[in-house]
Amino acid sequence: PLSLRTEVMTAIAATVATQGYLWVITRLREQDTIPDGPPWALSEEELAQFTNLGLREYQRAAFVEANAPGITQVATLWRKA
């Protein structure tokens, strides 16, 4: 749920050790679209919050699963400095 996003993302980022990695796989949604889930899709702006929490996007791959056509998903690898 949107009301928990910042708190949860902060807690997740805090678990990553220095020089450690965080692997995030999520469906993407437009920022102004209210998420309907589960699964709870993230916006690009929400993913960018990890940057404000000390992580740097290291790698990214977008994909669409055969059983969910039209739903863009992204796998991102983040690294803590």
Short mmCIF file of C-alpha atoms in Angstrom, two decimals:
data_model
loop_
_atom_site.label_atom_id
_atom_site.label_comp_id
_atom_site.label_asym_id
_atom_site.label_seq_id
_atom_site.Cartn_x
_atom_site.Cartn_y
_atom_site.Cartn_z
CA PRO A 1 0.00 0.00 0.00
CA LEU A 2 1.12 3.55 -0.74
CA SER A 3 0.94 4.60 2.90
CA LEU A 4 3.73 2.15 3.78
CA ARG A 5 6.04 2.60 0.79
CA THR A 6 8.58 5.04 2.25
CA GLU A 7 8.80 3.22 5.57
CA VAL A 8 9.22 -0.18 3.94
CA MET A 9 11.77 0.98 1.37
CA THR A 10 13.79 2.66 4.12
CA ALA A 11 13.77 -0.55 6.15
CA ILE A 12 14.79 -2.61 3.12
CA ALA A 13 17.66 -0.27 2.22
CA ALA A 14 18.89 -0.38 5.83
CA THR A 15 19.42 -4.15 5.56
CA VAL A 16 21.96 -3.77 2.74
CA ALA A 17 25.57 -3.87 3.96
CA THR A 18 28.18 -1.44 2.70
CA GLN A 19 29.28 -2.66 -0.74
CA GLY A 20 26.24 -4.99 -0.64
CA TYR A 21 23.60 -5.52 -3.30
CA LEU A 22 19.80 -5.33 -3.39
CA TRP A 23 17.90 -7.16 -6.12
CA VAL A 24 14.43 -5.70 -6.85
CA ILE A 25 11.98 -7.29 -9.27
CA THR A 26 8.71 -5.41 -9.66
CA ARG A 27 5.91 -4.50 -11.99
CA LEU A 28 6.03 -0.89 -13.11
CA ARG A 29 3.18 1.59 -12.93
CA GLU A 30 2.69 5.22 -13.82
CA GLN A 31 3.24 7.59 -10.87
CA ASP A 32 -0.34 8.89 -10.96
CA THR A 33 -1.88 5.40 -11.10
CA ILE A 34 -3.08 3.97 -7.80
CA PRO A 35 -1.53 0.51 -7.38
CA ASP A 36 -3.88 -2.44 -7.47
CA GLY A 37 -2.40 -5.57 -5.99
CA PRO A 38 -0.90 -7.71 -4.86
CA PRO A 39 1.50 -7.70 -6.51
CA TRP A 40 2.04 -4.02 -5.71
CA ALA A 41 3.62 -2.29 -8.70
CA LEU A 42 6.18 0.48 -8.14
CA SER A 43 6.63 3.66 -10.13
CA GLU A 44 9.99 4.86 -11.45
CA GLU A 45 9.82 7.65 -8.86
CA GLU A 46 9.40 5.12 -6.07
CA LEU A 47 12.31 3.03 -7.31
CA ALA A 48 14.42 6.20 -7.39
CA GLN A 49 13.90 6.52 -3.62
CA PHE A 50 16.58 3.86 -3.20
CA THR A 51 19.07 6.45 -4.53
CA ASN A 52 18.09 8.81 -1.70
CA LEU A 53 18.67 5.93 0.72
CA GLY A 54 22.31 5.45 -0.24
CA LEU A 55 22.03 2.92 -3.05
CA ARG A 56 23.09 3.29 -6.67
CA GLU A 57 21.34 1.53 -9.53
CA TYR A 58 23.92 -0.90 -10.85
CA GLN A 59 21.98 -2.88 -13.45
CA ARG A 60 18.49 -2.93 -14.99
CA ALA A 61 16.52 -5.22 -17.29
CA ALA A 62 12.92 -4.63 -18.37
CA PHE A 63 10.78 -7.57 -19.43
CA VAL A 64 7.24 -8.76 -20.08
CA GLU A 65 6.19 -12.24 -18.98
CA ALA A 66 4.23 -14.40 -21.42
CA ASN A 67 1.41 -14.90 -18.90
CA ALA A 68 1.10 -11.13 -18.23
CA PRO A 69 1.27 -9.42 -21.64
CA GLY A 70 1.18 -5.65 -21.52
CA ILE A 71 2.55 -5.47 -17.98
CA THR A 72 6.09 -4.14 -17.94
CA GLN A 73 8.29 -5.49 -15.20
CA VAL A 74 11.80 -4.52 -14.27
CA ALA A 75 14.64 -6.27 -12.47
CA THR A 76 17.06 -3.81 -10.89
CA LEU A 77 20.27 -4.44 -9.02
CA TRP A 78 21.26 -1.76 -6.51
CA ARG A 79 24.57 -1.37 -4.70
CA LYS A 80 25.29 0.45 -1.46
CA ALA A 81 28.43 2.58 -1.48
#
